[in-house]
mmCIF file of C-alpha atoms in Angstrom:
data_model
loop_
_atom_site.group_PDB
_atom_site.id
_atom_site.type_symbol
_atom_site.label_atom_id
_atom_site.label_comp_id
_atom_site.label_asym_id
_atom_site.label_seq_id
_atom_site.Cartn_x
_atom_site.Cartn_y
_atom_site.Cartn_z
ATOM 1 C CA MET L 1 10.800 38.781 -38.939
ATOM 2 C CA ASN L 2 7.533 39.622 -39.872
ATOM 3 C CA ASN L 3 6.252 38.608 -43.045
ATOM 4 C CA ILE L 4 4.623 41.894 -45.321
ATOM 5 C CA MET L 5 1.444 39.536 -46.183
ATOM 6 C CA THR L 6 0.565 39.721 -42.518
ATOM 7 C CA ARG L 7 1.591 43.065 -41.568
ATOM 8 C CA ARG L 8 -0.869 44.711 -39.135
ATOM 9 C CA THR L 9 -1.196 48.541 -38.235
ATOM 10 C CA ILE L 10 -0.950 48.732 -34.553
ATOM 11 C CA ARG L 11 -2.377 51.118 -32.195
ATOM 12 C CA LYS L 12 -2.106 49.612 -28.850
ATOM 13 C CA TYR L 13 1.803 49.485 -27.661
ATOM 14 C CA SER L 14 3.369 48.098 -24.064
ATOM 15 C CA THR L 15 4.833 50.382 -21.889
ATOM 16 C CA LYS L 16 8.395 49.285 -22.913
ATOM 17 C CA ASP L 17 10.457 51.940 -24.357
ATOM 18 C CA VAL L 18 12.001 51.714 -27.673
ATOM 19 C CA GLU L 19 15.656 52.443 -27.116
ATOM 20 C CA LYS L 20 17.298 54.671 -29.024
ATOM 21 C CA GLU L 21 20.295 52.878 -30.064
ATOM 22 C CA LEU L 22 17.970 50.606 -31.884
ATOM 23 C CA LEU L 23 15.888 53.475 -33.555
ATOM 24 C CA ASP L 24 18.937 55.200 -34.577
ATOM 25 C CA LYS L 25 20.328 51.925 -36.202
ATOM 26 C CA LEU L 26 16.954 51.706 -37.763
ATOM 27 C CA LEU L 27 16.453 55.304 -38.820
ATOM 28 C CA VAL L 28 20.277 54.880 -40.291
ATOM 29 C CA GLN L 29 19.278 51.978 -42.344
ATOM 30 C CA ALA L 30 16.117 53.438 -43.778
ATOM 31 C CA SER L 31 18.512 56.250 -45.321
ATOM 32 C CA ARG L 32 19.630 54.216 -47.698
ATOM 33 C CA THR L 33 16.475 54.021 -49.144
ATOM 34 C CA GLN L 34 16.146 55.669 -52.718
ATOM 35 C CA THR L 35 16.560 59.583 -52.904
ATOM 36 C CA MET L 36 16.351 62.183 -55.699
ATOM 37 C CA GLY L 37 20.289 63.144 -56.639
ATOM 38 C CA ASN L 38 21.729 61.883 -53.570
ATOM 39 C CA MET L 39 20.302 64.574 -51.955
ATOM 40 C CA GLN L 40 18.054 63.005 -49.120
ATOM 41 C CA LEU L 41 15.289 65.586 -49.273
ATOM 42 C CA TYR L 42 13.851 64.701 -45.859
ATOM 43 C CA SER L 43 14.069 65.304 -42.047
ATOM 44 C CA VAL L 44 12.616 63.233 -38.951
ATOM 45 C CA VAL L 45 11.382 64.859 -35.817
ATOM 46 C CA VAL L 46 11.438 62.409 -32.718
ATOM 47 C CA THR L 47 8.568 63.093 -30.407
ATOM 48 C CA ARG L 48 9.112 60.936 -26.992
ATOM 49 C CA SER L 49 8.489 63.668 -24.350
ATOM 50 C CA ASP L 50 4.783 63.573 -23.143
ATOM 51 C CA GLU L 51 4.472 67.379 -23.479
ATOM 52 C CA GLY L 52 5.605 66.941 -27.077
ATOM 53 C CA LYS L 53 2.865 64.379 -27.991
ATOM 54 C CA LYS L 54 0.153 66.524 -26.088
ATOM 55 C CA ALA L 55 1.067 69.082 -28.655
ATOM 56 C CA LEU L 56 0.924 67.206 -31.689
ATOM 57 C CA ALA L 57 -2.149 65.075 -31.034
ATOM 58 C CA PRO L 58 -4.880 68.323 -31.815
ATOM 59 C CA ALA L 59 -3.198 67.776 -35.169
ATOM 60 C CA HIS L 60 -4.153 64.197 -35.249
ATOM 61 C CA PHE L 61 -7.730 64.425 -34.094
ATOM 62 C CA ASN L 62 -6.934 63.522 -30.886
ATOM 63 C CA GLN L 63 -5.991 59.662 -31.748
ATOM 64 C CA PRO L 64 -5.036 58.021 -28.430
ATOM 65 C CA MET L 65 -2.154 56.167 -30.044
ATOM 66 C CA VAL L 66 -0.193 59.752 -30.547
ATOM 67 C CA THR L 67 0.015 60.082 -26.436
ATOM 68 C CA SER L 68 0.307 56.442 -25.579
ATOM 69 C CA ALA L 69 2.852 55.593 -28.006
ATOM 70 C CA PRO L 70 6.740 55.388 -26.848
ATOM 71 C CA VAL L 71 7.824 57.766 -30.112
ATOM 72 C CA VAL L 72 6.053 59.570 -32.197
ATOM 73 C CA LEU L 73 8.335 60.228 -35.575
ATOM 74 C CA THR L 74 7.235 63.110 -38.157
ATOM 75 C CA ILE L 75 8.834 63.014 -41.221
ATOM 76 C CA CYS L 76 9.340 66.237 -43.562
ATOM 77 C CA ALA L 77 10.187 67.434 -47.152
ATOM 78 C CA ASP L 78 12.794 69.362 -45.977
ATOM 79 C CA PHE L 79 14.742 71.600 -48.676
ATOM 80 C CA ARG L 80 15.853 73.929 -45.821
ATOM 81 C CA ARG L 81 19.009 72.048 -45.371
ATOM 82 C CA ALA L 82 19.962 71.935 -48.749
ATOM 83 C CA THR L 83 19.165 75.581 -49.570
ATOM 84 C CA ASP L 84 21.345 76.411 -46.404
ATOM 85 C CA TRP L 85 23.985 74.101 -47.716
ATOM 86 C CA CYS L 86 23.704 75.892 -51.400
ATOM 87 C CA MET L 87 24.386 79.467 -49.833
ATOM 88 C CA GLN L 88 27.240 78.706 -47.856
ATOM 89 C CA ARG L 89 28.719 77.230 -50.828
ATOM 90 C CA ASN L 90 28.391 80.097 -53.357
ATOM 91 C CA ALA L 91 25.408 78.134 -54.954
ATOM 92 C CA ASP L 92 22.099 79.750 -56.096
ATOM 93 C CA PRO L 93 19.317 77.795 -55.059
ATOM 94 C CA GLY L 94 15.987 77.615 -56.383
ATOM 95 C CA TYR L 95 13.669 75.120 -54.201
ATOM 96 C CA ASP L 96 11.243 77.574 -53.224
ATOM 97 C CA ASN L 97 8.628 76.120 -55.749
ATOM 98 C CA PHE L 98 6.005 73.461 -55.933
ATOM 99 C CA LEU L 99 8.411 70.892 -57.656
ATOM 100 C CA SER L 100 10.784 70.839 -55.128
ATOM 101 C CA PHE L 101 8.001 69.920 -52.681
ATOM 102 C CA ILE L 102 7.038 66.997 -54.428
ATOM 103 C CA ASN L 103 10.489 65.937 -54.995
ATOM 104 C CA ALA L 104 10.934 66.273 -50.922
ATOM 105 C CA SER L 105 8.032 65.004 -50.356
ATOM 106 C CA THR L 106 9.123 61.908 -52.447
ATOM 107 C CA ASP L 107 12.178 61.654 -50.714
ATOM 108 C CA ALA L 108 10.025 61.344 -47.466
ATOM 109 C CA LEU L 109 7.825 59.314 -48.366
ATOM 110 C CA LEU L 110 10.105 56.894 -49.638
ATOM 111 C CA PHE L 111 12.002 57.127 -46.407
ATOM 112 C CA THR L 112 8.981 56.853 -44.392
ATOM 113 C CA GLN L 113 8.002 53.180 -46.233
ATOM 114 C CA THR L 114 11.449 51.844 -45.734
ATOM 115 C CA PHE L 115 11.772 52.620 -42.142
ATOM 116 C CA CYS L 116 8.147 50.855 -41.560
ATOM 117 C CA CYS L 117 9.538 47.600 -43.365
ATOM 118 C CA LEU L 118 12.474 48.001 -41.076
ATOM 119 C CA ALA L 119 10.939 48.608 -37.995
ATOM 120 C CA GLU L 120 8.300 45.592 -38.231
ATOM 121 C CA GLU L 121 11.104 43.441 -39.024
ATOM 122 C CA ALA L 122 12.564 44.156 -35.804
ATOM 123 C CA GLY L 123 9.097 43.084 -33.860
ATOM 124 C CA LEU L 124 8.155 47.201 -33.605
ATOM 125 C CA GLY L 125 4.419 47.883 -34.151
ATOM 126 C CA LEU L 126 3.610 51.425 -35.892
ATOM 127 C CA CYS L 127 0.769 53.321 -37.367
ATOM 128 C CA PHE L 128 0.858 55.563 -40.435
ATOM 129 C CA LEU L 129 -1.399 58.990 -39.749
ATOM 130 C CA GLY L 130 -2.694 60.443 -42.985
ATOM 131 C CA THR L 131 -3.775 63.121 -40.713
ATOM 132 C CA THR L 132 -0.648 65.117 -40.973
ATOM 133 C CA VAL L 133 -1.395 66.527 -44.308
ATOM 134 C CA TYR L 134 -4.946 67.389 -42.728
ATOM 135 C CA MET L 135 -4.042 70.279 -40.592
ATOM 136 C CA PRO L 136 -0.331 70.899 -41.072
ATOM 137 C CA ASP L 137 -0.038 74.232 -39.491
ATOM 138 C CA MET L 138 -0.565 72.673 -35.834
ATOM 139 C CA ILE L 139 2.072 70.590 -36.541
ATOM 140 C CA ILE L 140 4.564 73.348 -37.858
ATOM 141 C CA ASP L 141 3.591 75.265 -34.436
ATOM 142 C CA ALA L 142 4.364 72.153 -32.240
ATOM 143 C CA LEU L 143 7.446 71.384 -33.954
ATOM 144 C CA GLN L 144 9.164 75.004 -34.997
ATOM 145 C CA LEU L 145 9.559 74.208 -38.508
ATOM 146 C CA PRO L 146 11.175 76.529 -40.962
ATOM 147 C CA GLU L 147 10.205 77.507 -44.301
ATOM 148 C CA LEU L 148 11.037 74.990 -46.564
ATOM 149 C CA VAL L 149 9.925 72.156 -44.316
ATOM 150 C CA MET L 150 6.724 70.649 -44.276
ATOM 151 C CA PRO L 151 5.336 67.721 -42.634
ATOM 152 C CA VAL L 152 3.861 64.943 -44.817
ATOM 153 C CA ALA L 153 3.975 61.560 -42.668
ATOM 154 C CA THR L 154 3.698 60.526 -38.725
ATOM 155 C CA LEU L 155 4.327 57.309 -37.259
ATOM 156 C CA THR L 156 3.790 56.135 -33.847
ATOM 157 C CA LEU L 157 5.620 53.267 -32.874
ATOM 158 C CA GLY L 158 6.328 50.976 -30.144
ATOM 159 C CA TRP L 159 6.073 47.339 -29.445
ATOM 160 C CA PRO L 160 2.629 45.906 -29.953
ATOM 161 C CA ASP L 161 0.192 45.200 -27.258
ATOM 162 C CA GLU L 162 -2.442 44.074 -29.836
ATOM 163 C CA GLU L 163 -2.683 41.658 -33.067
ATOM 164 C CA PRO L 164 -5.446 42.978 -34.878
ATOM 165 C CA ALA L 165 -7.426 40.787 -37.664
ATOM 166 C CA LEU L 166 -5.717 41.601 -41.414
ATOM 167 C CA THR L 167 -7.301 44.044 -43.375
ATOM 168 C CA ASP L 168 -8.754 43.598 -46.611
ATOM 169 C CA ARG L 169 -6.535 44.152 -50.211
ATOM 170 C CA LEU L 170 -7.984 44.328 -53.400
ATOM 171 C CA PRO L 171 -6.695 41.603 -55.858
ATOM 172 C CA LEU L 172 -4.172 42.109 -58.369
ATOM 173 C CA ALA L 173 -5.710 42.650 -61.351
ATOM 174 C CA SER L 174 -7.505 45.798 -59.840
ATOM 175 C CA PHE L 175 -4.486 47.770 -59.840
ATOM 176 C CA VAL L 176 -1.969 46.128 -62.519
ATOM 177 C CA HIS L 177 -2.570 47.373 -65.988
ATOM 178 C CA GLU L 178 -0.577 45.764 -68.717
ATOM 179 C CA GLU L 179 1.204 48.013 -71.410
ATOM 180 C CA THR L 180 -1.377 50.723 -71.068
ATOM 181 C CA TYR L 181 -3.889 51.991 -68.325
ATOM 182 C CA LYS L 182 -7.524 49.948 -69.034
ATOM 183 C CA PRO L 183 -10.793 51.386 -67.786
ATOM 184 C CA TYR L 184 -12.831 50.137 -65.224
ATOM 185 C CA THR L 185 -15.952 48.556 -66.382
ATOM 186 C CA PRO L 186 -18.843 48.259 -64.611
ATOM 187 C CA ALA L 187 -18.624 44.395 -64.558
ATOM 188 C CA ALA L 188 -14.771 44.882 -63.303
ATOM 189 C CA ILE L 189 -15.797 46.961 -60.563
ATOM 190 C CA ASP L 190 -18.455 44.566 -59.542
ATOM 191 C CA GLU L 191 -15.504 42.008 -59.597
ATOM 192 C CA TYR L 192 -12.770 44.236 -57.835
ATOM 193 C CA TYR L 193 -15.048 45.603 -54.994
ATOM 194 C CA GLY L 194 -17.909 43.111 -54.252
ATOM 195 C CA PRO L 195 -15.839 40.861 -52.052
ATOM 196 C CA LYS L 196 -14.846 44.301 -49.645
ATOM 197 C CA GLU L 197 -18.664 45.174 -49.855
ATOM 198 C CA ALA L 198 -19.783 41.380 -48.652
ATOM 199 C CA LEU L 199 -17.414 41.624 -45.823
ATOM 200 C CA GLU L 200 -19.406 41.412 -42.593
ATOM 201 C CA GLU L 201 -17.691 44.462 -40.960
ATOM 202 C CA ASN L 202 -17.815 46.309 -43.638
ATOM 203 C CA ARG L 203 -22.189 45.555 -44.196
ATOM 204 C CA GLU L 204 -22.741 46.467 -40.614
ATOM 205 C CA PHE L 205 -20.443 49.601 -41.118
ATOM 206 C CA VAL L 206 -22.975 50.506 -43.657
ATOM 207 C CA ARG L 207 -26.130 49.567 -41.683
ATOM 208 C CA ILE L 208 -25.515 51.465 -38.223
ATOM 209 C CA ASN L 209 -24.593 54.957 -40.474
ATOM 210 C CA ASN L 210 -27.690 54.367 -42.483
ATOM 211 C CA LYS L 211 -25.956 54.411 -45.807
ATOM 212 C CA GLN L 212 -26.816 52.228 -49.153
ATOM 213 C CA THR L 213 -23.635 51.327 -50.331
ATOM 214 C CA LEU L 214 -20.290 51.531 -48.768
ATOM 215 C CA ALA L 215 -19.077 53.456 -51.369
ATOM 216 C CA GLN L 216 -20.815 56.216 -49.582
ATOM 217 C CA ILE L 217 -19.406 55.515 -46.353
ATOM 218 C CA PHE L 218 -16.394 57.067 -48.035
ATOM 219 C CA THR L 219 -18.261 59.893 -49.887
ATOM 220 C CA ASP L 220 -20.466 60.845 -47.168
ATOM 221 C CA ILE L 221 -18.516 60.228 -44.086
ATOM 222 C CA ARG L 222 -14.734 59.528 -43.914
ATOM 223 C CA TYR L 223 -13.488 61.866 -46.728
ATOM 224 C CA THR L 224 -16.204 63.934 -47.758
ATOM 225 C CA ARG L 225 -16.164 66.626 -50.519
ATOM 226 C CA LYS L 226 -16.495 69.488 -48.438
ATOM 227 C CA ASP L 227 -13.402 68.399 -45.859
ATOM 228 C CA ASN L 228 -11.394 67.435 -48.524
ATOM 229 C CA ILE L 229 -11.867 71.020 -50.167
ATOM 230 C CA ALA L 230 -11.219 72.671 -46.820
ATOM 231 C CA MET L 231 -8.318 70.832 -45.658
ATOM 232 C CA SER L 232 -6.760 71.420 -49.544
ATOM 233 C CA GLU L 233 -7.019 74.886 -48.647
ATOM 234 C CA GLY L 234 -5.266 74.312 -45.438
ATOM 235 C CA MET L 235 -2.521 72.769 -47.349
ATOM 236 C CA LEU L 236 -1.574 75.217 -49.719
ATOM 237 C CA LYS L 237 -1.865 78.144 -47.255
ATOM 238 C CA ALA L 238 0.815 75.968 -45.181
ATOM 239 C CA LEU L 239 2.779 75.621 -48.388
ATOM 240 C CA ARG L 240 2.573 79.202 -49.160
ATOM 241 C CA ARG L 241 3.500 79.854 -45.409
ATOM 242 C CA GLN L 242 6.523 77.341 -45.572
ATOM 243 C CA GLY L 243 8.146 78.956 -49.203
ATOM 244 C CA PHE L 244 7.268 76.314 -51.286
ATOM 245 C CA LEU L 245 4.606 78.292 -53.474
ATOM 246 C CA SER L 246 6.843 81.554 -53.766
#
């Protein structure tokens, strides 16, 4: 059994298949996670075919694990199923709005995290792709998602073929606030981020990118203002397309 304190993101997988029986078992177990109103406002699209993975790859910047992993799971915020149920049972659904998207997204992400823990306990390796919300239109097209279904998470899944180093984490004091939120003083920022900035790999990352600080790597290269604005507009467009901003 894997320990959460030693978990690693896996991007390289062996050729061994993930059996449908095992995957179905983990998906059923994950469905016991918390859910709003016991509605289970999520759906999971399982992609195994080379053709399907190739169709998804551009939406994830063609990261190699998308096509090399035995399985790709796209977890969607889904109010389509509940809406169809209501309409067939003489009930008037009111779920074509932003609040409903937030509720369904929360359900979907809770399910995703529970599945991740279960899969890793079973010995599988996975990578959570944050790129899912960057270009959702491409995923919507590839998976033929109907209105009121929005992709919010993607996992590449398989048996690990690597054991990468553990990544650093901020200390407990940096994210836990007792009773009320406490502002971060300059001294606190130095205390919490200093060890991360001092790591040799991070210092080298700053050097080779000709930056002055690690923070500039995030603001100028990884998550720029320009990209954030552009992808926010794309996400809003996709939400309108999928009927969540009617």
